[in-house]
PDB file of C-alpha atoms in Angstrom:
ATOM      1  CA  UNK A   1      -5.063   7.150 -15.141  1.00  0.00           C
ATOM      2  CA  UNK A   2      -2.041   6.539 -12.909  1.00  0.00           C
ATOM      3  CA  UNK A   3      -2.076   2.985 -13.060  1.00  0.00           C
ATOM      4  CA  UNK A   4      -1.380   3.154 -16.703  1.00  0.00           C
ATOM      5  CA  UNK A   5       2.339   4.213 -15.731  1.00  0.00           C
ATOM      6  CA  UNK A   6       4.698   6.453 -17.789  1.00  0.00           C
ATOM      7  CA  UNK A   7       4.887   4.187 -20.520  1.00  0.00           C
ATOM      8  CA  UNK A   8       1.124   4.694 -21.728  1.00  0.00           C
ATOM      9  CA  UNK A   9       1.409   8.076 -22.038  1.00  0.00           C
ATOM     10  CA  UNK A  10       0.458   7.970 -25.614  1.00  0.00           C
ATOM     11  CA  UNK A  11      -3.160   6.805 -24.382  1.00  0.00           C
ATOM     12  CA  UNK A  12      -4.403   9.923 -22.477  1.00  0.00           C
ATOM     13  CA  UNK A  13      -3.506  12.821 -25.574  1.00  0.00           C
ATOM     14  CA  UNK A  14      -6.256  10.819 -27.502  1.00  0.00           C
ATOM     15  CA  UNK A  15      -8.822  11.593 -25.268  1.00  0.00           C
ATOM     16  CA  UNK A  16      -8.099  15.240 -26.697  1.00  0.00           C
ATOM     17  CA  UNK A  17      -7.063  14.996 -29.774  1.00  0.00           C
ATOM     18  CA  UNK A  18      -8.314  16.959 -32.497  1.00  0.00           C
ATOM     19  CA  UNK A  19     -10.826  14.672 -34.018  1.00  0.00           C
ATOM     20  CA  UNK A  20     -12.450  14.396 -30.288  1.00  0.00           C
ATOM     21  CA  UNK A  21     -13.076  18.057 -30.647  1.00  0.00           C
ATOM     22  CA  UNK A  22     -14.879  16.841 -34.033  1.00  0.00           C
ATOM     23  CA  UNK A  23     -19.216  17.321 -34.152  1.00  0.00           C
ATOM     24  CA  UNK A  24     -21.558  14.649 -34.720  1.00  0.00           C
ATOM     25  CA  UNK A  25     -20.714  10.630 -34.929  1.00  0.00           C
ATOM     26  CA  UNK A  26     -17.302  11.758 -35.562  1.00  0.00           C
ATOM     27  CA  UNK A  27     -16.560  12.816 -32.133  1.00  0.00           C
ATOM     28  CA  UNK A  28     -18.519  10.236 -30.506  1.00  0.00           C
ATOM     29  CA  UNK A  29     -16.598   7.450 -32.831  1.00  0.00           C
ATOM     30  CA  UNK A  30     -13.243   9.110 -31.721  1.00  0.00           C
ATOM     31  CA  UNK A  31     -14.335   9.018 -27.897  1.00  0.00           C
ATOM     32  CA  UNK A  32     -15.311   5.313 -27.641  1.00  0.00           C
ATOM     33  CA  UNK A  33     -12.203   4.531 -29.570  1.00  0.00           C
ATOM     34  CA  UNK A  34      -9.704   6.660 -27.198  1.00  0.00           C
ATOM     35  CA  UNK A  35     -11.688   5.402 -23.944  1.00  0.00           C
ATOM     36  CA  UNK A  36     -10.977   1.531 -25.877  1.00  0.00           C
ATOM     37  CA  UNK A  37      -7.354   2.202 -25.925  1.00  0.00           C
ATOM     38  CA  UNK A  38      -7.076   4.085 -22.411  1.00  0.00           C
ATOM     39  CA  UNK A  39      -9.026   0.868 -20.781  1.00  0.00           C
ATOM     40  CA  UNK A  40      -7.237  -1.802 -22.721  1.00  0.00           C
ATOM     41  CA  UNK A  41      -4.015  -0.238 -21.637  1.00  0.00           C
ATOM     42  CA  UNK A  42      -5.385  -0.242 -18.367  1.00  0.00           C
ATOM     43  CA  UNK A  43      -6.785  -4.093 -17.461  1.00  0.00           C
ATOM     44  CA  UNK A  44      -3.463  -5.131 -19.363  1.00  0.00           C
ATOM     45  CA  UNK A  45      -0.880  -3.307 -16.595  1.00  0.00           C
ATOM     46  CA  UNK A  46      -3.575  -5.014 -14.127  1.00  0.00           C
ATOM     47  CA  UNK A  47      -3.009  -8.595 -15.628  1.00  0.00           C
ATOM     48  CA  UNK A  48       1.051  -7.322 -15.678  1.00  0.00           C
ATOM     49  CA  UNK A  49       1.346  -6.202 -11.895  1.00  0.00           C
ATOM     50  CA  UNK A  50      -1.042  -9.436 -10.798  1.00  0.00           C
ATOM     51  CA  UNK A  51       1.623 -11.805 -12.914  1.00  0.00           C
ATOM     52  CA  UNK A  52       4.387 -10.382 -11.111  1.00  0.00           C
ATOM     53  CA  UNK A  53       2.495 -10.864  -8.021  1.00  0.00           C
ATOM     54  CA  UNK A  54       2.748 -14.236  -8.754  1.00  0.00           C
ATOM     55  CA  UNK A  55      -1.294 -14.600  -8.535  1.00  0.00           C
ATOM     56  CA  UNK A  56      -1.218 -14.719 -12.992  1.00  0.00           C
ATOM     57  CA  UNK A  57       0.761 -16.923 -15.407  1.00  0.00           C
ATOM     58  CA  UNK A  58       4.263 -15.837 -15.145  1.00  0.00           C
ATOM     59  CA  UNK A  59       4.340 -15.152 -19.361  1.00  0.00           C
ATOM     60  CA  UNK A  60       1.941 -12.446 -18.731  1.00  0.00           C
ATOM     61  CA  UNK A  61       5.203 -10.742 -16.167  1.00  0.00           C
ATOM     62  CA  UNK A  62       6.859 -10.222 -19.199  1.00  0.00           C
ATOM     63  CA  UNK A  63       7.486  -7.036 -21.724  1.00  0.00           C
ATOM     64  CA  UNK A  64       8.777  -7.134 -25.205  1.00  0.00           C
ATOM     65  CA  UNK A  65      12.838  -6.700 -25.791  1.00  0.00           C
ATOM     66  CA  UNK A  66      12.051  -3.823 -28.271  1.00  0.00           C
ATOM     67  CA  UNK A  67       9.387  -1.863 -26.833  1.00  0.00           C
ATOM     68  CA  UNK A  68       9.249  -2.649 -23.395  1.00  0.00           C
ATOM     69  CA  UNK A  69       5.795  -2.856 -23.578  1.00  0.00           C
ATOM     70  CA  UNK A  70       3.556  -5.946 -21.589  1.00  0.00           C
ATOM     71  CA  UNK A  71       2.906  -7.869 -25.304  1.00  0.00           C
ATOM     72  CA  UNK A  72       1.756 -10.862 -23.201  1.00  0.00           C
ATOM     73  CA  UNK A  73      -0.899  -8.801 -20.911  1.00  0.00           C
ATOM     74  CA  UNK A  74      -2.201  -6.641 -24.418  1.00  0.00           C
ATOM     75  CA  UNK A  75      -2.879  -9.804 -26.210  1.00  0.00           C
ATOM     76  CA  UNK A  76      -4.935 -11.503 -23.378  1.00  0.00           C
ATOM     77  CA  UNK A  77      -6.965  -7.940 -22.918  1.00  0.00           C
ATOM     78  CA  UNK A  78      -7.482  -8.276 -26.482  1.00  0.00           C
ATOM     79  CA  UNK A  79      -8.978 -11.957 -26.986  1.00  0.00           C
ATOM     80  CA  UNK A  80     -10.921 -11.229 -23.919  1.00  0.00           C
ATOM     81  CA  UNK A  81     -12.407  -8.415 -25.190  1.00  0.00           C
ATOM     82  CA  UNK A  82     -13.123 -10.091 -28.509  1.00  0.00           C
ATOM     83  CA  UNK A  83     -14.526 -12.806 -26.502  1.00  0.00           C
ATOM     84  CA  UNK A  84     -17.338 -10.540 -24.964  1.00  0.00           C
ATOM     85  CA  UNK A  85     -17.656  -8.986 -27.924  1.00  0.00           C
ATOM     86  CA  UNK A  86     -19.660 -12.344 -29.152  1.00  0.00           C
ATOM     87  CA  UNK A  87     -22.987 -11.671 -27.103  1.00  0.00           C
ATOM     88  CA  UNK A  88     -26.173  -9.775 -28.999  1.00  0.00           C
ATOM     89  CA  UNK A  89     -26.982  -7.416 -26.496  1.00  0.00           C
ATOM     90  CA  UNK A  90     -24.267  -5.229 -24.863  1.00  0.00           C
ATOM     91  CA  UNK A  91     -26.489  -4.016 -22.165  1.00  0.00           C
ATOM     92  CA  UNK A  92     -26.534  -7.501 -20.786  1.00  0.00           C
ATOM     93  CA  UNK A  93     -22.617  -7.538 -21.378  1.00  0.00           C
ATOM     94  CA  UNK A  94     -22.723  -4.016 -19.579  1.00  0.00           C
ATOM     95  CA  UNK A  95     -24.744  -5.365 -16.567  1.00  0.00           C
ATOM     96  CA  UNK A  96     -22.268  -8.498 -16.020  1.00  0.00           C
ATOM     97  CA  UNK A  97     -19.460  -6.661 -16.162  1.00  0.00           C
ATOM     98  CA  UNK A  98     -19.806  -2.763 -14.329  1.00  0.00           C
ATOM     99  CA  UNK A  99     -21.613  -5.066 -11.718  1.00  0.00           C
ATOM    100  CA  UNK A 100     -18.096  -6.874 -10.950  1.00  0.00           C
ATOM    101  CA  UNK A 101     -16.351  -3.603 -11.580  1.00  0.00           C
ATOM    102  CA  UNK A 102     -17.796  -1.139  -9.217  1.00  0.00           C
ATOM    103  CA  UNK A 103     -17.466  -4.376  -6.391  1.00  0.00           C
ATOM    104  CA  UNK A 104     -14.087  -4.105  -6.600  1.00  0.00           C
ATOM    105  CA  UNK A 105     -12.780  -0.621  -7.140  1.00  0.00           C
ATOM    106  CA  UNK A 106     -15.337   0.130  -4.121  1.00  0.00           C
ATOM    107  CA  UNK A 107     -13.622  -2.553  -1.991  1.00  0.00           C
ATOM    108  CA  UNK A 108      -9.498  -1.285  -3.076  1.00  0.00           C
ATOM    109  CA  UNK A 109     -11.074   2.510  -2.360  1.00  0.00           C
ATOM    110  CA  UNK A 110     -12.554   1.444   1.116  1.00  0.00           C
ATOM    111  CA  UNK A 111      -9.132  -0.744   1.733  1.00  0.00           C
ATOM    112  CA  UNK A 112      -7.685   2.661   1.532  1.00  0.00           C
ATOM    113  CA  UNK A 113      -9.410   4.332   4.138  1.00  0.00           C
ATOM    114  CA  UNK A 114      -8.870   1.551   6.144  1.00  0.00           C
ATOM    115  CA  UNK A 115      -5.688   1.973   5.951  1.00  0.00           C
ATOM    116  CA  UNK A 116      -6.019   5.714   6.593  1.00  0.00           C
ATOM    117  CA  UNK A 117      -7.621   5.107  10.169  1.00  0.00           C
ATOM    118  CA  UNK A 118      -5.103   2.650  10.739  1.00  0.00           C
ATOM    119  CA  UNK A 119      -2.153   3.764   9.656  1.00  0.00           C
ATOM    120  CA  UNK A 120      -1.812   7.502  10.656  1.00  0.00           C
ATOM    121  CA  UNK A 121       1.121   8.019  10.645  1.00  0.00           C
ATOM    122  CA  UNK A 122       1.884   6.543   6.846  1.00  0.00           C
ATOM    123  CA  UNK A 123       3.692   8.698   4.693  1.00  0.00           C
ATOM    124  CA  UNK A 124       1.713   9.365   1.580  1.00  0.00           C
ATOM    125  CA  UNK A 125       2.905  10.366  -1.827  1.00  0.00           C
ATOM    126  CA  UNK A 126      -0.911  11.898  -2.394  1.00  0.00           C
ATOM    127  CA  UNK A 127      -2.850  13.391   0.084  1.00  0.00           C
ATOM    128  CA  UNK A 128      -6.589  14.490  -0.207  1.00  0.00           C
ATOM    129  CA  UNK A 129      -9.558  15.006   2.478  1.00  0.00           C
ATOM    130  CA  UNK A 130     -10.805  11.364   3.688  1.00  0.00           C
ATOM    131  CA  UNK A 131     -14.352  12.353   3.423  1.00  0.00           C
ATOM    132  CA  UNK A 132     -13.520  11.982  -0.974  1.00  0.00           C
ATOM    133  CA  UNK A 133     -12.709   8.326  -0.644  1.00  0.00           C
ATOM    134  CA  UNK A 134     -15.985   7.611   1.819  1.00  0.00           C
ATOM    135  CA  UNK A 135     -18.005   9.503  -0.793  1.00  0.00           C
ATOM    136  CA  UNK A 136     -16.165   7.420  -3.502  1.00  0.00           C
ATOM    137  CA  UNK A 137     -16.770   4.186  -1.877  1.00  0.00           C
ATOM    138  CA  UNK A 138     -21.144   5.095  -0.985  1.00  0.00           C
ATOM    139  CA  UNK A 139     -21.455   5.873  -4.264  1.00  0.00           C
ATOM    140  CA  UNK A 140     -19.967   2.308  -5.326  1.00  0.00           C
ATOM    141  CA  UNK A 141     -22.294   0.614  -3.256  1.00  0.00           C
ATOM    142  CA  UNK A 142     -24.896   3.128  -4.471  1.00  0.00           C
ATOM    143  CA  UNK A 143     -24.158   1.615  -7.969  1.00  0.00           C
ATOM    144  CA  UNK A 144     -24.257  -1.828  -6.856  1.00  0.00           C
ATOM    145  CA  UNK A 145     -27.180  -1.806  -5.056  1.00  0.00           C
ATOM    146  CA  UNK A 146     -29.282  -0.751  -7.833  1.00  0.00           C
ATOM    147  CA  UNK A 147     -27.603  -2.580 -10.492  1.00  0.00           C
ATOM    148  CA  UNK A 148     -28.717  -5.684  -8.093  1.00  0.00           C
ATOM    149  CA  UNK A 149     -32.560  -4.313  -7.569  1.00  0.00           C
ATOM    150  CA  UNK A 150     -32.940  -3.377 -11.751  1.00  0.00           C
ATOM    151  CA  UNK A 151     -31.042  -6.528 -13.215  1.00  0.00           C
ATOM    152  CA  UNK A 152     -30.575  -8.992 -10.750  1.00  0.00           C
ATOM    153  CA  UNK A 153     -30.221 -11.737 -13.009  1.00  0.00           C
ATOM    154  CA  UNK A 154     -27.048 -10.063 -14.864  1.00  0.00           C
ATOM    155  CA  UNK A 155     -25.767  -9.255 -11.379  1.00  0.00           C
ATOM    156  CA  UNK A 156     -25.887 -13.277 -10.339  1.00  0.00           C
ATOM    157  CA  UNK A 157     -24.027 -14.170 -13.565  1.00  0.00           C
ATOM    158  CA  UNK A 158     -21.543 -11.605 -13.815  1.00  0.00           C
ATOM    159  CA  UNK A 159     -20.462 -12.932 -10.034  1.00  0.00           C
ATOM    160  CA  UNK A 160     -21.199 -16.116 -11.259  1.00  0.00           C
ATOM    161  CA  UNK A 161     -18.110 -15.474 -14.063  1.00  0.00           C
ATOM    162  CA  UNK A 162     -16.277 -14.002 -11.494  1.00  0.00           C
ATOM    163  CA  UNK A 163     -16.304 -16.847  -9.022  1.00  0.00           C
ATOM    164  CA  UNK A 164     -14.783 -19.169 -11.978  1.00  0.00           C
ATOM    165  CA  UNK A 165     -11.502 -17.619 -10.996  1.00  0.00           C
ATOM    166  CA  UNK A 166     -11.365 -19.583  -7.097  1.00  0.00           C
ATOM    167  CA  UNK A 167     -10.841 -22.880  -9.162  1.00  0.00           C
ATOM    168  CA  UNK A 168      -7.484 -20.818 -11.170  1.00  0.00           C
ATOM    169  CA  UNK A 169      -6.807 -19.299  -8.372  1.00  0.00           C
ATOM    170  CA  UNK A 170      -6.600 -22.662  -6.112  1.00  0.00           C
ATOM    171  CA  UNK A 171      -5.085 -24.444  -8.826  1.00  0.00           C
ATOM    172  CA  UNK A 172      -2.605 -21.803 -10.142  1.00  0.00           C
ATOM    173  CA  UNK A 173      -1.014 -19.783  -6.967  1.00  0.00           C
ATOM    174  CA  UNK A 174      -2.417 -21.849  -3.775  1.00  0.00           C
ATOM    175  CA  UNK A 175      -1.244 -25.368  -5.059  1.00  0.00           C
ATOM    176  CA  UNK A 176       3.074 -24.741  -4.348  1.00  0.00           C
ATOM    177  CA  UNK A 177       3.363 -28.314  -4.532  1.00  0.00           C
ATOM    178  CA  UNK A 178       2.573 -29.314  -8.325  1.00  0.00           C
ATOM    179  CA  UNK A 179       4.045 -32.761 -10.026  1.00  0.00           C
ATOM    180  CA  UNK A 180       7.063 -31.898 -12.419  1.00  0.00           C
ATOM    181  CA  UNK A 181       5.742 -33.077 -15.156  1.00  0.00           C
ATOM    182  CA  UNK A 182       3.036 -30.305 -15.131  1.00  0.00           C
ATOM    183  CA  UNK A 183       5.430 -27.585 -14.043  1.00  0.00           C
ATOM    184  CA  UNK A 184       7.709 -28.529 -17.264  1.00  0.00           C
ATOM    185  CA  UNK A 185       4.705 -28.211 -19.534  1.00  0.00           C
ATOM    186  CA  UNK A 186       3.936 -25.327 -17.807  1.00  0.00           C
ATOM    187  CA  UNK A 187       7.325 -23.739 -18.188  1.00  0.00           C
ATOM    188  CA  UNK A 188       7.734 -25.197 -22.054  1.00  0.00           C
ATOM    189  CA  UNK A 189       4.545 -22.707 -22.666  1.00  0.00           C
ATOM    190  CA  UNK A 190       6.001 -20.245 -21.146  1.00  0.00           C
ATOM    191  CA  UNK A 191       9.147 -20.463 -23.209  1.00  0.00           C
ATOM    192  CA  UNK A 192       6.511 -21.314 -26.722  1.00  0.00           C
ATOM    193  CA  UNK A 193       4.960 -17.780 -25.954  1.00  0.00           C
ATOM    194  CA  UNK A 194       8.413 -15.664 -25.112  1.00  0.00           C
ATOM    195  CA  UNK A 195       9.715 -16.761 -28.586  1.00  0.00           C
ATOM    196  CA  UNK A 196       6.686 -15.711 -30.152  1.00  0.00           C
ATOM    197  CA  UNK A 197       6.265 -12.325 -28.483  1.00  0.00           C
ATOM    198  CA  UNK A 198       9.826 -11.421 -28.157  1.00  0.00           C
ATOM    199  CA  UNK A 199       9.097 -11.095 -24.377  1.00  0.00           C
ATOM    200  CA  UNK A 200      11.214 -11.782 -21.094  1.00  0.00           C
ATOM    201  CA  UNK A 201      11.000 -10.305 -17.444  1.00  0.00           C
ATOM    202  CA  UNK A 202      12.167  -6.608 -16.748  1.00  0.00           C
ATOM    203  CA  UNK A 203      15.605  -6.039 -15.249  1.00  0.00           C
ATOM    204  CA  UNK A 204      15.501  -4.094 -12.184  1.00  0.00           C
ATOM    205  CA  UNK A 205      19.292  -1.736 -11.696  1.00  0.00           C
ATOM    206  CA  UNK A 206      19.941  -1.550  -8.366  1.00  0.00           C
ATOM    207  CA  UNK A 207      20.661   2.479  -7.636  1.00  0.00           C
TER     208      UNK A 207
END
């Protein structure tokens, strides 16, 4: 878990803490919580790194002054998790989103062996045999492929919900040219949800 960075350290020693070593329910309780906590940490330093990107609200850039922590990115993991968490079956929930998932950790696995072959001469601050990534990226389209042929209705929707985001996307990052009126409201929002969170943009010290 890389991607989580150095300041979600505190995610990973639940994975093996002592009540994960626990029998029964009590160990499978404490492993769906830890793997909650490890992904929400996750998808929120996604929704972080995409805002700074400039391809997410620019709130959503932003840590807390205390605890330096993406507030703004935690909170919007958190509704949108609560917001999934209103359908009755989770194996339809499952099928809409792994289907999505395994699309596009296939396709940033495959843009890296891309890059590999074209590129040899990179430096690289890992280095591995190219035939893991190729496995990697079969085995994603392994998944895919049969999540398509079992549930193929699921598969449609989750894209279907994925698709949702060309409109934001259009809207949001391609349109440069906005009225001012909409960019103040836009930036009074902005301003509503850094006094709430306690939140502005990290300072970078030049060495």
């Amino acid at each position: 878990m890389i991607i989580l960075g150095f300041k979600y350290h505190y995610c990973i020693p639940l994975m093996h803490s002592p009540l994960s070593q626990c029998p029964g329910k009590k160990k499978q309780i404490s492993g769906n919580v830890s793997n909650m906590l490890t992904r929400l940490g996750m998808f929120s330093r996604l929704y972080f790194v995409g805002a700074r990107e400039g391809h997410l609200p620019d709130i959503l850039a932003m840590v807390n002054v205390h605890q330096s922590t993406p507030v703004p990115s935690l909170v919007l993991g958190g509704i949108l998790s609560l917001i999934m968490l209103c359908t009755t079956d989770v194996y339809v929930l499952i099928n809409y989103a792994s289907f999505v998932y395994w699309i596009f950790i296939g396709m940033a696995i495959l843009g890296l062996v891309i890059i590999h072959f074209k590129f040899p001469n990179m430096e690289r601050p890992v280095k591995m045999p190219v035939v893991l990534p190729i496995v990697f990226v079969l085995a994603c389209l392994f998944i895919v492929v049969v999540s398509i042929w079992v549930a193929p209705i699921e598969c449609l929707a989750g894209a279907g919900i994925t698709l949702t985001g060309v409109p934001v996307y259009l809207f949001g990052v391609y349109w440069q040219s906005k009225p001012k009126w909409l960019t103040d409201k836009l930036d009074a929002c902005t301003v509503f949800c850094q006094k709430i969170m306690s939140c502005c943009r990290e300072e970078h010290h030049k060495e």
